[in-house]
Structures are given as C-alpha cells and as structure tokens.
Coordinates of C-alpha atoms and ligand atoms in Angstrom, one line a residue:
X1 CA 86.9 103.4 196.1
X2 CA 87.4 106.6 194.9
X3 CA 87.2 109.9 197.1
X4 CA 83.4 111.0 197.1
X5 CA 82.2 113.9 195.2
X6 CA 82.7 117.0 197.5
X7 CA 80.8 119.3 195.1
X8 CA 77.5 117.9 195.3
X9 CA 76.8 118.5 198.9
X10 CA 76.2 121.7 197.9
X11 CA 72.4 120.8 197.1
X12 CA 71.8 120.4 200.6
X13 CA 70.3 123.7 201.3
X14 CA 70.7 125.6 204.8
X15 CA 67.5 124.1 206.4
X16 CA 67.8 120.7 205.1
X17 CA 71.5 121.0 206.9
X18 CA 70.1 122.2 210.3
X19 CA 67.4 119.4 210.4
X20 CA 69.8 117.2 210.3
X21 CA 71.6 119.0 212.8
X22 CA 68.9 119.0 215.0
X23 CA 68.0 115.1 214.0
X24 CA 71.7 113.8 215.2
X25 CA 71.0 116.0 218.4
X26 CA 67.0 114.1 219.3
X27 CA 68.6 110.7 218.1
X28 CA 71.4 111.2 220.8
X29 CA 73.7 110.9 217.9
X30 CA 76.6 113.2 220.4
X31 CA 79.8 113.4 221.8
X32 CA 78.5 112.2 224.9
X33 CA 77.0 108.8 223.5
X34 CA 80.0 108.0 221.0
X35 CA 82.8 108.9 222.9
X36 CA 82.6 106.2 225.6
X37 CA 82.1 103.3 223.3
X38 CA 85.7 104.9 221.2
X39 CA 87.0 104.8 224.6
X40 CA 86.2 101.3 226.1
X41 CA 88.0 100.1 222.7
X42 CA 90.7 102.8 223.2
X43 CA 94.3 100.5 223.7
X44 CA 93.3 98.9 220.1
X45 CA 95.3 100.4 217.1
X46 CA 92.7 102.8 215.2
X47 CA 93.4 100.7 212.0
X48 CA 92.3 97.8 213.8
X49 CA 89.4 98.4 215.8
X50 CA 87.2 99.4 212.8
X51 CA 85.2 95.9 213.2
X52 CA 85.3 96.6 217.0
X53 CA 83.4 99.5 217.1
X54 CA 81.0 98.5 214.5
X55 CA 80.0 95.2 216.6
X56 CA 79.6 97.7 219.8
X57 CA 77.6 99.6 217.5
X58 CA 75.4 96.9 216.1
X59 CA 74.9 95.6 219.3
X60 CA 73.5 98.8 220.3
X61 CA 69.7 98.5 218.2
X62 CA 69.0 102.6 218.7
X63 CA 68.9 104.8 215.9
X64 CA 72.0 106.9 217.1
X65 CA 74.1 103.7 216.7
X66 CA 72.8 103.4 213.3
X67 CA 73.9 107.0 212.2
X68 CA 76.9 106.3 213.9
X69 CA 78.0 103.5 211.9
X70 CA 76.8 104.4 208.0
X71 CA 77.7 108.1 208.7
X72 CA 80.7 108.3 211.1
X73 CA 82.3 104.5 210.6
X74 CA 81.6 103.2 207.5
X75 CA 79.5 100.1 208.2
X76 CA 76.7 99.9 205.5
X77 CA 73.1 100.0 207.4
X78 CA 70.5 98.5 205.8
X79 CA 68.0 101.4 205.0
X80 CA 64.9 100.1 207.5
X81 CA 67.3 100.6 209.9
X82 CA 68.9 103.8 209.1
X83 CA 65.5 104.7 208.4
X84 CA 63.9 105.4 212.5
X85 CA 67.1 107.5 212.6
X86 CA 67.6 109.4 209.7
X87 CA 63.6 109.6 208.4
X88 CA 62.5 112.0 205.2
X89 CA 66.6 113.1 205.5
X90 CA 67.7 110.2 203.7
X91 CA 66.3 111.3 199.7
X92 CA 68.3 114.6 200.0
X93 CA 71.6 112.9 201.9
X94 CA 71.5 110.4 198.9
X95 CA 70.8 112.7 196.4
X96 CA 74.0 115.2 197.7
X97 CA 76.2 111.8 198.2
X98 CA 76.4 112.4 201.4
X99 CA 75.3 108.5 201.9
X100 CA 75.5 105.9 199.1
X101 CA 73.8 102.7 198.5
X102 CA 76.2 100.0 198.3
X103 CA 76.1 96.4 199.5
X104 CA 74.2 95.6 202.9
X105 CA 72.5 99.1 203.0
X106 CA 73.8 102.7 203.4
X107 CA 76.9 104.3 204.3
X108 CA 78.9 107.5 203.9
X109 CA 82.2 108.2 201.5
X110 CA 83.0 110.9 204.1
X111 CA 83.4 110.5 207.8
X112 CA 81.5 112.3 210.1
X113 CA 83.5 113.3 213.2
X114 CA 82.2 114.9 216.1
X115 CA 84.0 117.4 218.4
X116 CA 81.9 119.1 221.5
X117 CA 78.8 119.9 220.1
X118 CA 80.3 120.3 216.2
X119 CA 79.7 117.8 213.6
X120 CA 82.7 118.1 210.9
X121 CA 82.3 116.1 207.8
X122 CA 86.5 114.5 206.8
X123 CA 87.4 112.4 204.1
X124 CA 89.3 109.4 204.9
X125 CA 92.9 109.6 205.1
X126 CA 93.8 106.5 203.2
X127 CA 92.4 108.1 199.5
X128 CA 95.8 109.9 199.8
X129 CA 96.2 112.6 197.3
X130 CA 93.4 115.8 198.1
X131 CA 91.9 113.9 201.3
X132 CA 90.4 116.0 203.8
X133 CA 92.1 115.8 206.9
X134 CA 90.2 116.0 210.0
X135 CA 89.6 114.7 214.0
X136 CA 92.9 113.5 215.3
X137 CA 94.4 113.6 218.7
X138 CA 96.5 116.7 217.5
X139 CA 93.6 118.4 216.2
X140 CA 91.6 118.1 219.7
X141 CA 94.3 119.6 221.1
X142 CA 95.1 122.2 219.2
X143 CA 91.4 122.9 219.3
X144 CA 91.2 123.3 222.8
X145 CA 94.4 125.2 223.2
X146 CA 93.6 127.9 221.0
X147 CA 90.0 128.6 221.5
X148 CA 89.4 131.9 222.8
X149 CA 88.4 132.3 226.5
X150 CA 87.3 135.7 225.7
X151 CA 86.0 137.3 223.0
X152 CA 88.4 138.1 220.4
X153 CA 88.4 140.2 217.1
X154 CA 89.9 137.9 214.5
X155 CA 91.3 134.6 214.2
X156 CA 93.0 132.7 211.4
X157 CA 92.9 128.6 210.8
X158 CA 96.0 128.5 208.5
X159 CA 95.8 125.0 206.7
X160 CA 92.2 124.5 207.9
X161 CA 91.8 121.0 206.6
X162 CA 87.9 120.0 207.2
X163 CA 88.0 123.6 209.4
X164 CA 87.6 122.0 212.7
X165 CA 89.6 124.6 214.7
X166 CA 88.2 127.5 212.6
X167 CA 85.0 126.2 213.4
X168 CA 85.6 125.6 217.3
X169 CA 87.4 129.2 217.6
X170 CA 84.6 130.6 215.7
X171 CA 82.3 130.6 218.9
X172 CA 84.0 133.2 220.5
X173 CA 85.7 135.4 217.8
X174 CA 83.6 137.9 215.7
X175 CA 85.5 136.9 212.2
X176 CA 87.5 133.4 211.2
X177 CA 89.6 133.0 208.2
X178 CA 90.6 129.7 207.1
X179 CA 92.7 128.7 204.4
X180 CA 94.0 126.2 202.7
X181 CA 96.2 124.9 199.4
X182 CA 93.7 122.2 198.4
X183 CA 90.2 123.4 196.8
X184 CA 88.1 120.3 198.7
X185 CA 89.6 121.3 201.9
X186 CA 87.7 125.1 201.4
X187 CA 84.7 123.1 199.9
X188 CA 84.7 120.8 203.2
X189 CA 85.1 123.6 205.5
X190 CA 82.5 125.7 203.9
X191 CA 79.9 122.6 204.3
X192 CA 81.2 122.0 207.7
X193 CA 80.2 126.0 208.4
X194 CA 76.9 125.6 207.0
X195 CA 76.1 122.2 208.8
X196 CA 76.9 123.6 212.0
X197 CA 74.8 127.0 211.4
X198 CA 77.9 129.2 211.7
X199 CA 78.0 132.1 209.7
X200 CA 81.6 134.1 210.8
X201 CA 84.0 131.5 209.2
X202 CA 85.4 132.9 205.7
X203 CA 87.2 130.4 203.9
X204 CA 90.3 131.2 201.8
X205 CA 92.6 129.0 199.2
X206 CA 95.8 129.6 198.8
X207 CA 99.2 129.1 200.3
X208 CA 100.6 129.8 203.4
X209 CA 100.0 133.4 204.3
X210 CA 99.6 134.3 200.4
X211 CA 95.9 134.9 200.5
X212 CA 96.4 137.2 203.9
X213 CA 97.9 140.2 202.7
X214 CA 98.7 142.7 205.4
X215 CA 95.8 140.8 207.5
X216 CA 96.8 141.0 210.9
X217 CA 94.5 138.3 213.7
X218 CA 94.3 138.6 217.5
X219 CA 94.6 134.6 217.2
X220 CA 96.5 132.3 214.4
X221 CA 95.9 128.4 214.6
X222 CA 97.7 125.8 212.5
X223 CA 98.6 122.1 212.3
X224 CA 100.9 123.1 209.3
X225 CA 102.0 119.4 207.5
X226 CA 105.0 118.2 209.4
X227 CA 106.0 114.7 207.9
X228 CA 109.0 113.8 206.1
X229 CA 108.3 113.3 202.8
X230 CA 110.6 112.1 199.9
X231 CA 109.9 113.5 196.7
X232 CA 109.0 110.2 195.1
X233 CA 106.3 109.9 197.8
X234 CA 103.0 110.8 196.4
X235 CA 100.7 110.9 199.9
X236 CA 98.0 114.0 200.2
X237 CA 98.6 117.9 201.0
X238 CA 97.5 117.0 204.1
X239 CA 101.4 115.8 205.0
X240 CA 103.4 117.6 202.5
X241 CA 105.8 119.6 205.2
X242 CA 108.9 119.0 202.7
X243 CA 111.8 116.5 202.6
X244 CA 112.5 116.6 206.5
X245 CA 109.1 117.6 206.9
X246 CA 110.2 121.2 208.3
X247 CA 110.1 123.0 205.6
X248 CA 106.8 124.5 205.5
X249 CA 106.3 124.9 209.2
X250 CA 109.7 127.0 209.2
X251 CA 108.4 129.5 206.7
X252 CA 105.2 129.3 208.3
X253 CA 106.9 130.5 211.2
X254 CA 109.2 132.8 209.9
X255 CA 105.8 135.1 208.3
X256 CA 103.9 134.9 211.7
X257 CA 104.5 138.0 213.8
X258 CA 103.9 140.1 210.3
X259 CA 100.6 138.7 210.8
X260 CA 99.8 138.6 214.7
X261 CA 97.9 141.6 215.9
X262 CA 99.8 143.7 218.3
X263 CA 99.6 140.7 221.7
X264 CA 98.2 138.3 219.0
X265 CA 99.0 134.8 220.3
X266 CA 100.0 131.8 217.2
X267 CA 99.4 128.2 218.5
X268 CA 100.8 125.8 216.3
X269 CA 101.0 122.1 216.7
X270 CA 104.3 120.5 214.9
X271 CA 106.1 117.4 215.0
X272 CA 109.9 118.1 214.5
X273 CA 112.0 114.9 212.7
X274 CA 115.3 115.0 214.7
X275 CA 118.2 113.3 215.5
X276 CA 122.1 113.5 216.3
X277 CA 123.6 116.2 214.9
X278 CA 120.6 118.0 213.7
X279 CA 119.5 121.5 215.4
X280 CA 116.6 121.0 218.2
X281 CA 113.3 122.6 217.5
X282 CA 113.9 125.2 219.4
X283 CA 117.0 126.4 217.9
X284 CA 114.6 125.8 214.6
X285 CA 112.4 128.0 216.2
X286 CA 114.8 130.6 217.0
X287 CA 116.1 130.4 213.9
X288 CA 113.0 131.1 212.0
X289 CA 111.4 133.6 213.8
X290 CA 115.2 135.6 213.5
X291 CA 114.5 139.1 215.0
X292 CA 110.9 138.6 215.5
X293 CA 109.7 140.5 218.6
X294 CA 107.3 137.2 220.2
X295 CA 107.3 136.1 223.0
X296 CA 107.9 132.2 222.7
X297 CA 107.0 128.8 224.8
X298 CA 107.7 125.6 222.9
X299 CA 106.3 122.4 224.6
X300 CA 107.8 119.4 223.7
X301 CA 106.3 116.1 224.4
X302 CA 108.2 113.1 224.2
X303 CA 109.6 111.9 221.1
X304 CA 107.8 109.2 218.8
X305 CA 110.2 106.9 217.3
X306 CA 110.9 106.8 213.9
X307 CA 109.9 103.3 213.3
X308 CA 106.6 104.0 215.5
X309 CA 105.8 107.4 212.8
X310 CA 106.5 105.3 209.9
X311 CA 104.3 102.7 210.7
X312 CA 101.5 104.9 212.0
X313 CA 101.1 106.8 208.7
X314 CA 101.7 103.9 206.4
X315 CA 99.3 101.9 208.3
X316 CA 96.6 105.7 207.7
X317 CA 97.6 105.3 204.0
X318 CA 97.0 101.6 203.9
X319 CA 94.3 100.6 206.1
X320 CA 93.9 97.2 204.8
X321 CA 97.7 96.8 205.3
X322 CA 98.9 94.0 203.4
X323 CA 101.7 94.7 200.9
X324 CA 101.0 98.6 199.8
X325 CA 101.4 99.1 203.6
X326 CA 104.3 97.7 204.2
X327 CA 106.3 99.3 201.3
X328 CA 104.8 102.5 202.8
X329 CA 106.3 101.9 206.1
X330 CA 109.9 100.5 204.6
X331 CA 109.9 104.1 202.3
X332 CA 109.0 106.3 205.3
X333 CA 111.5 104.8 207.8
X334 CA 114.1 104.8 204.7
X335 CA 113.4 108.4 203.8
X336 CA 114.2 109.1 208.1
X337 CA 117.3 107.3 208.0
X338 CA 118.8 109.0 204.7
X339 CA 118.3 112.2 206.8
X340 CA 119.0 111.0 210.0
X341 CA 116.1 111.1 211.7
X342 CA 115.7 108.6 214.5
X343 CA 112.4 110.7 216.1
X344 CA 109.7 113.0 215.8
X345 CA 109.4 115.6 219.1
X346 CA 105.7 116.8 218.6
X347 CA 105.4 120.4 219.7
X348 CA 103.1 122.9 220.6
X349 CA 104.7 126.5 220.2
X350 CA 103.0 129.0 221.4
X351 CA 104.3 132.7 220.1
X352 CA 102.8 136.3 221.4
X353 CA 104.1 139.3 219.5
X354 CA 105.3 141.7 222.7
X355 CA 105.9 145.1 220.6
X356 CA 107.9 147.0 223.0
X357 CA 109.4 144.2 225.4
X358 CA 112.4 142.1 225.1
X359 CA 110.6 138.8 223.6
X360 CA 111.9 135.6 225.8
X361 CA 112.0 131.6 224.6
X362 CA 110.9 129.2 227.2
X363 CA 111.0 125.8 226.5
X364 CA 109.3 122.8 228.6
X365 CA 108.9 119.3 228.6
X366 CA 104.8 117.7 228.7
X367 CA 103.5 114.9 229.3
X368 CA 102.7 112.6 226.1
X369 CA 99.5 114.1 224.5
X370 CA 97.1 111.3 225.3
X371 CA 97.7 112.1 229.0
X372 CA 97.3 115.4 228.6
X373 CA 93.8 117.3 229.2
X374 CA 94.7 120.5 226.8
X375 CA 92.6 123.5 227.4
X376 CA 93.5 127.1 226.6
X377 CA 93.7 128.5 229.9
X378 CA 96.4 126.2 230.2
X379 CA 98.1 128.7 227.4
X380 CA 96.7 131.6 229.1
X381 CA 97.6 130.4 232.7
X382 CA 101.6 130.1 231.3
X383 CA 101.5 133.6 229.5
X384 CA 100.4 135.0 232.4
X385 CA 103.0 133.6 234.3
X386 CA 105.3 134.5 231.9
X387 CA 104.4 138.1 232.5
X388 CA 104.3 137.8 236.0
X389 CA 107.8 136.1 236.7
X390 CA 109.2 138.6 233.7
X391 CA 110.9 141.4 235.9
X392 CA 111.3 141.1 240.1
X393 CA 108.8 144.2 239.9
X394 CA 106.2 142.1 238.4
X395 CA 107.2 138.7 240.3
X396 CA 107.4 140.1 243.9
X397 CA 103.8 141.3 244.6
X398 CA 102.2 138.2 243.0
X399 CA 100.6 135.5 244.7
X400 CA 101.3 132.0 244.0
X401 CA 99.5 128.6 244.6
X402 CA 100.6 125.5 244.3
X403 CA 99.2 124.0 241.2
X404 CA 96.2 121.9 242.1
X405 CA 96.7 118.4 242.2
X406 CA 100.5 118.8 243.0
X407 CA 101.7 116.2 245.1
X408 CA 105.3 116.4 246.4
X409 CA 106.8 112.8 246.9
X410 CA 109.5 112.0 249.4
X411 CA 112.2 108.8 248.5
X412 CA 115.1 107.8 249.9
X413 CA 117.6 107.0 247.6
X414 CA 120.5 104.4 248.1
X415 CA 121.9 103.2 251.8
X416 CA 123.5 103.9 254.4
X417 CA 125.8 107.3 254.7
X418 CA 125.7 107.5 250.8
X419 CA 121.2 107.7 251.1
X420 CA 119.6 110.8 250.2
X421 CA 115.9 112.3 250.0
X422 CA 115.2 112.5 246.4
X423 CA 112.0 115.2 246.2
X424 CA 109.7 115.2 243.1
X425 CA 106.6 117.2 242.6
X426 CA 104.2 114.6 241.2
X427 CA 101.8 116.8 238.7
X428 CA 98.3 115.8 238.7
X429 CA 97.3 113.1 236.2
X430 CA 96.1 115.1 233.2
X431 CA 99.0 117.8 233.9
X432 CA 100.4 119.6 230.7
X433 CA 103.5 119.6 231.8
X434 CA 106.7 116.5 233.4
X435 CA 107.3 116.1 237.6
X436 CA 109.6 118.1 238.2
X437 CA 112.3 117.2 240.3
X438 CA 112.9 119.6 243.5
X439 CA 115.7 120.2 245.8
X440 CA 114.8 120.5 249.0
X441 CA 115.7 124.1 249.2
X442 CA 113.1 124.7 246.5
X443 CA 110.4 122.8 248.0
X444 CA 111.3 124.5 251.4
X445 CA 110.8 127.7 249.3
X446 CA 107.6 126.7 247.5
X447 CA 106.0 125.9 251.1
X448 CA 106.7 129.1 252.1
X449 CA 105.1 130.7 249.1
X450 CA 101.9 128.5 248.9
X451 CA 101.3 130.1 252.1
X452 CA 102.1 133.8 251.7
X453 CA 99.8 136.9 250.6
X454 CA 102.5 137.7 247.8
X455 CA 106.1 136.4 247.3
X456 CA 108.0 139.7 248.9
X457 CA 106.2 138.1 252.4
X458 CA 107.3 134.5 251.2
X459 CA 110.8 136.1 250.8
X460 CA 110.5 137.1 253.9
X461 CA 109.3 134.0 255.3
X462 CA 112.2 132.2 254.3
X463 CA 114.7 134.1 254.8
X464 CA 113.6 134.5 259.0
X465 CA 113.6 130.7 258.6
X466 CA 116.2 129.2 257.1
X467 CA 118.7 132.3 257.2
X468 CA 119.9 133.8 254.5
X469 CA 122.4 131.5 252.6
X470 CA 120.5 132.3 249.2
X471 CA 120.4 136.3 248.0
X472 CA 116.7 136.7 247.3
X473 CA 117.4 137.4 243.8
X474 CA 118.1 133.7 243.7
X475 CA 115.2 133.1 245.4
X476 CA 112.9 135.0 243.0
X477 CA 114.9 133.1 239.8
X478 CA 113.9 129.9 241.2
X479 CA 109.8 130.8 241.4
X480 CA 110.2 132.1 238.3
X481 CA 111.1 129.0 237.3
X482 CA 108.6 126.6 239.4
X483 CA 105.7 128.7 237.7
X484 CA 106.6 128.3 234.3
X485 CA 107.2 124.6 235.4
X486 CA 103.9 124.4 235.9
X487 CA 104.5 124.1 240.2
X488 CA 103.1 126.9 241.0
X489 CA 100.6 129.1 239.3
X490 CA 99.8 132.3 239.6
X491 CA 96.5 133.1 241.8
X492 CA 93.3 134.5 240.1
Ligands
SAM501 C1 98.0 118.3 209.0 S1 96.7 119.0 208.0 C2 95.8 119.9 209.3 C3 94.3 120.1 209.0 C4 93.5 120.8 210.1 N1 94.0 122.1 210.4 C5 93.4 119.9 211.3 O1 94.1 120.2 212.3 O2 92.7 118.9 211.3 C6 97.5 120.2 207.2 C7 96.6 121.1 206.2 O3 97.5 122.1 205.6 C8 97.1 122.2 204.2 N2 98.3 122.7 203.5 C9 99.4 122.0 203.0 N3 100.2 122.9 202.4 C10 99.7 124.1 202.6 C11 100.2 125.4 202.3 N4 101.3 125.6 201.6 N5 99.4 126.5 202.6 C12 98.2 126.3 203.2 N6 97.8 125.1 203.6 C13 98.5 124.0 203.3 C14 96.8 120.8 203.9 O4 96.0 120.7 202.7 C15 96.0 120.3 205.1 O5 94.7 120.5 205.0

C-alpha cells in the first residue's frame, strides 16, 4: 500500500480538528484506556502482537476500542461500528483520507499515537522512503527528559519527525521550532499542531541547523537518525545518520553550543554503533564538541547487540517478514560487520553551554530504557548536582539525601579468612541510573551525610568517628561522585 496522501488533511479545518479532539476525549479514546491493554501484551515483539491487540480490542464492544483499532492499529471497522464512536466526523475524516474504505470497513493509512494527553498522527515505518516517524520508546523518553519544568523562552525539535517532542515541550515554552529535511514530516507536524489546538509550534524544512541561522533556544531536542546505513540501502530519512550511522549526529553536535542560549540545555537521544578499536561515544562526543564551552553528561545504557539492531529494524521495514525481511536483516548485520560494529550504546547526552566556567564531561551508566521512568527533573536533579559538587565551595554547604528508594545490600562474598562484605546501593526500580557498588568507607560516609544539616557537619561527623585516615578533600571527591551516581541527591 502506498504511503497515504499527507496533503489532503489539510481540508480538515480547525474546528472539525478540535471536535474530534474533544470526540476521542468523551469516547475515553486516552492514554489511560489504551495503555494498559499495549501493556498486558507488552513481552510480545511489536511486529507480532498486531493481531493481539486487535482481538483485545475487538473483544472490547465500546466505541473507544473501535477508534482505537481503525485509527491507531490498522484493523478495518465496519462503519456501524465506527459509527457510535466517530458519528457526523466520519464524511470529513474520509473526505481528508484520514480513514479509508477498504475491505471489512474503515481504517486509517496513518497511525494515530497517543502520548499524555497529545494525539500525533505517524505514518507507518515499514513504507520506508519519506515515512513519518513517530511514538517509540526513545521518543517517550526524550519527550519526558526535555520538557521544560519551567517556563522557558524558546525551544528547538531538530529532526521533528511527526513533532511529538515539539509538541510536548510546547506546553511550557512561549515559541517551538521544529524542523526537518523531509517536506511530509513539516506537513505532519503542522497537522499534529492543529489537531491538538497548539498554536506556538513553528515548523521549519531544512537541514540540520541550516534553517536556524544565528537562532539561539533556551532548550534543543533531537533524536537525530543514528543507524548504520550502507549506501546501497534505500530505508527512509527517518534513519539516514550515514555509513556508521554517526555521521549526522556528530555534526549535529559539533553546531550545538552556536545555537544554545547562554545556560541553554541540548538533550539528544543517539545510539552509537561501536566496537573494538573504535573511539567510545564519549570520546566522539568530546571530539565533536572540540572547544565548545558545555557542560556535558552522556548516559549510556547498555549496549544492543548488533544482531538484535539488525533484526529490529529489518523486522520495522518488513513487518510481514518473509523474505524482504530477512535480506534486510542479513544487509544490516553485514553493513556492521564491514565496519566493525558488534553493538549499538544508546545515549542520552545532555550538553549546557556554561559561558564563563570550565565546562566538565561526566559520563554514567543507566539502566536499559524500558526500566527506566525518564522525567526531566531527572536532567535537572543531575545538573544541579553537577553545579553543586563543582568546587568544595559549592559542595560543602549543601545538603544531601539519600536518593529515595536507595537500598544498600549487605553480601558476603566467598569463605572463610578469604570472605568479605561486598556493599551495593540497590537503586530503586525505575532508577535512571546502575547500583553502584560501595566500599564500606563510602557507605560509612554516605550515612553520615544522609543525616547532617550540610556536608561540612558530615565532614565533621566522620572524621570524630572514624578518625582521620582520609583528608577531607578525599572525602568531598567521593560525594561528589555518589551524587552524580545518582546515590545521593541534592536536597530541595
Ligand atoms: C529518528 S527520527 C526522529 C523523529 C522525531 N524527532 C521523534 O523522536 O520521533 C529522525 C528525524 O530526523 C530527520 N532528518 C534526517 N536527516 C536530517 C537532517 N539532515 N536535518 C534535519 N532533519 C533530518 C528525519 O526526517 C526524521 O524525521
């Protein structure tokens, strides 16, 4: 089936588009009711659980099931049943191709997604070529790492895609700019805007930062395309990061601070192909930013093998699998090996442009992303503790709590004379970042500072103690490092 026409959604006019808006909403067509039936089917490969979901949703008889599965899953509805859900709304969402007619009933070309309280309209991935991209896992989470928790001036969603991120950030920022290289990407978006009533999201084509001159933003957000690509594969824009798929998010990275507002803060999401031999992503990182003055933390969670990527997009290319999948998959995991790429390390990097400060690269370990709840005060929690643990001036009046949820776990390792206590901080379930494993002295120390007013009195504390076998300087550099480790956090 060919990719639907985008351009004739434009005859939907502004109040048709918020009566359907308010329709999904009084048919309970939300987050909240779709969600959990994804969920209970959650272990099954996406590919597969297409027929799944649709029997869930047929078993369901409401009319929010019945939007669900012509408009969101591609299961054609016959029209008396669509009809209860969708009423006088179904002429114009025919007329604009929004829903086609087709065998058993009605469906969509697109497919509607929801996020929060956003409906945002994506093309399926498997047309290839100038297919939309929109709701993944990585686009949750870069969604809810980089929306604003206050009010900010401008923000940029560079490689908007369907404009989910513009369009989540866009609640608490006066002006959003997003942009893209593919034309149906800024005629998605634009829809996307106008289905969801938002009116501050300006939509841009071009490339990279090319249609941004001298723009500065207090926030940039991307999911650049990351996936190694050989030049005889012809899959969409939406994964077109270059040979070792680097290629684009490196420039991207290397234009950034021009564009960041003076403490402007880039959050971009990017898997990095990598293997023996070949330079991490954070010295790709480094690299690219050169003398940039941002401040820099790279959270890596842990690799995907190369086999695993190479089936997982060949199987998004080729849904139906069969034979086009499988020369997909063969391709990608030959294109890896020719470069030597045995995984993909899927990042978040955060970057703050510190004007007048000596910028500093941290780099931590998370947990894998589906274990992971990602919110922005996350981002702003870790900046902050950045700042604080930055000088001894900063560090030493500060007070620091153990990170909620923390639970430090005692085991005895081996027998006899040769046992010892093995201490590890177990982090809460949905924690962003790894357990960390703790000496005693450092757990000893962290004790001492859950319980003290500031970290000068922890110092103390210690020190009258346990003596003083450790200068406090030492002292300090290991808090520094439990609070960027996510151990300790600074107090409100
Ligand atoms: C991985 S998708 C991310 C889409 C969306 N931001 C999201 O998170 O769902 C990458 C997007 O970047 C766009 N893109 C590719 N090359 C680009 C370039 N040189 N400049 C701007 N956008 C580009 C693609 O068209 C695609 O929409």
């Amino acid at each position: 089936m060919p990719l639907p026409d985008v351009t004739r959604l434009a005859s939907l006019d502004d109040l048709t588009l918020t009566r359907l808006r308010e329709r999904l909403v009084a048919i309970g067509l939300t987050a909240a009711r779709v969600e959990p039936i994804v969920r209970r089917i959650g272990a099954i490969h996406p590919i597969l659980r297409r027929p799944i979901l649709q029997h869930h949703l047929r078993a369901e008889r409401e009319p929010f099931a019945a939007a669900a599965r012509a408009l969101m899953f591609s299961d054609a509805v016959p029209r008396a049943e669509l009809d209860p859900a969708l009423g006088e709304l179904l002429a114009p969402l025919l007329d604009a191709g929004l829903l086609a007619e087709g065998e058993g009933g009605l469906s969509s070309g697109f497919c509607l997604t929801i996020i929060d309280t956003l409906y945002v309209l994506t093309d399926d991935l498997s047309h290839g070529g100038e297919a939309v991209m929109g709701l993944g896992p990585v686009t949750t989470a870069l969604a809810a790492f980089s929306a604003p928790r206050r009010r900010i001036s401008r923000a940029l969603d560079l490689g908007c895609g369907a404009g989910t991120i513009a369009l989540v950030v866009a609640r608490n920022c006066d002006h959003v700019i997003g942009t893209d290289i593919n034309a149906r990407a800024i005629t998605v978006s634009r829809f996307n805007a106008r289905l969801n009533g938002i009116t501050n999201v300006e939509l841009r084509e071009g490339s990279l930062f090319e249609p941004l001159k001298g723009e500065r933003f207090d926030l940039i957000a991307s999911q650049p395309p990351f996936i190694p690509q050989s030049d005889a594969g012809k899959s969409g824009d939406f994964m077109r990061g270059g040979s070792r798929g680097d290629e684009l998010p490196l420039a991207l990275l290397g234009d950034v601070q021009e564009h960041l507002a003076p403490e402007g803060r880039a959050v971009l999401a990017i898997e990095w192909g990598s293997g023996p031999g070949l330079p991490t992503p954070a010295e790709r990182v480094k690299g690219a930013l050169g003398s940039a003055t941002v401040d820099v933390v790279l959270l890596s969670a842990p690799p995907i093998s190369t086999d695993a990527h190479a089936v997982e997009y060949a199987a998004a290319l080729h849904p139906t699998l069969g034979p086009a999948y499988e020369r997909e998959a063969r391709d990608r995991r030959a294109h890896c090996a020719s470069l030597g790429l045995e995984v993909m390390i899927p990042t978040f990097c955060v970057a703050r442009r510190v004007d007048g400060r000596r910028p500093r690269f941290d780099a931590l370990s998370t947990q894998p992303l589906s274990r992971v709840t990602p919110t922005s005060r996350r981002i702003d929690k870790l900046l902050e503790a950045r700042d604080k643990t930055r000088t001894m001036a900063t560090l030493i009046p500060a007070t620091l709590r153990l990170v909620e949820g923390v639970i430090i776990r005692e085991e005895q390792v081996g027998t006899g004379a040769g046992s010892e206590t093995k201490l590890t901080a177990v982090m809460p379930p949905k924690a962003l970042v790894e357990p960390v494993e703790l000496t005693p002295l450092l757990l000893r120390l962290i004790t001492c500072v859950h319980a003290a007013k500031n970290v000068s009195d922890a110092v103390d504390a210690y020190l009258a103690q346990f003596g003083d076998a450790d200068r406090p300087e030492a002292l300090l550099a290991k808090l520094a490092h439990a609070v960027l480790a996510g151990l300790l956090e600074v107090a409100d």
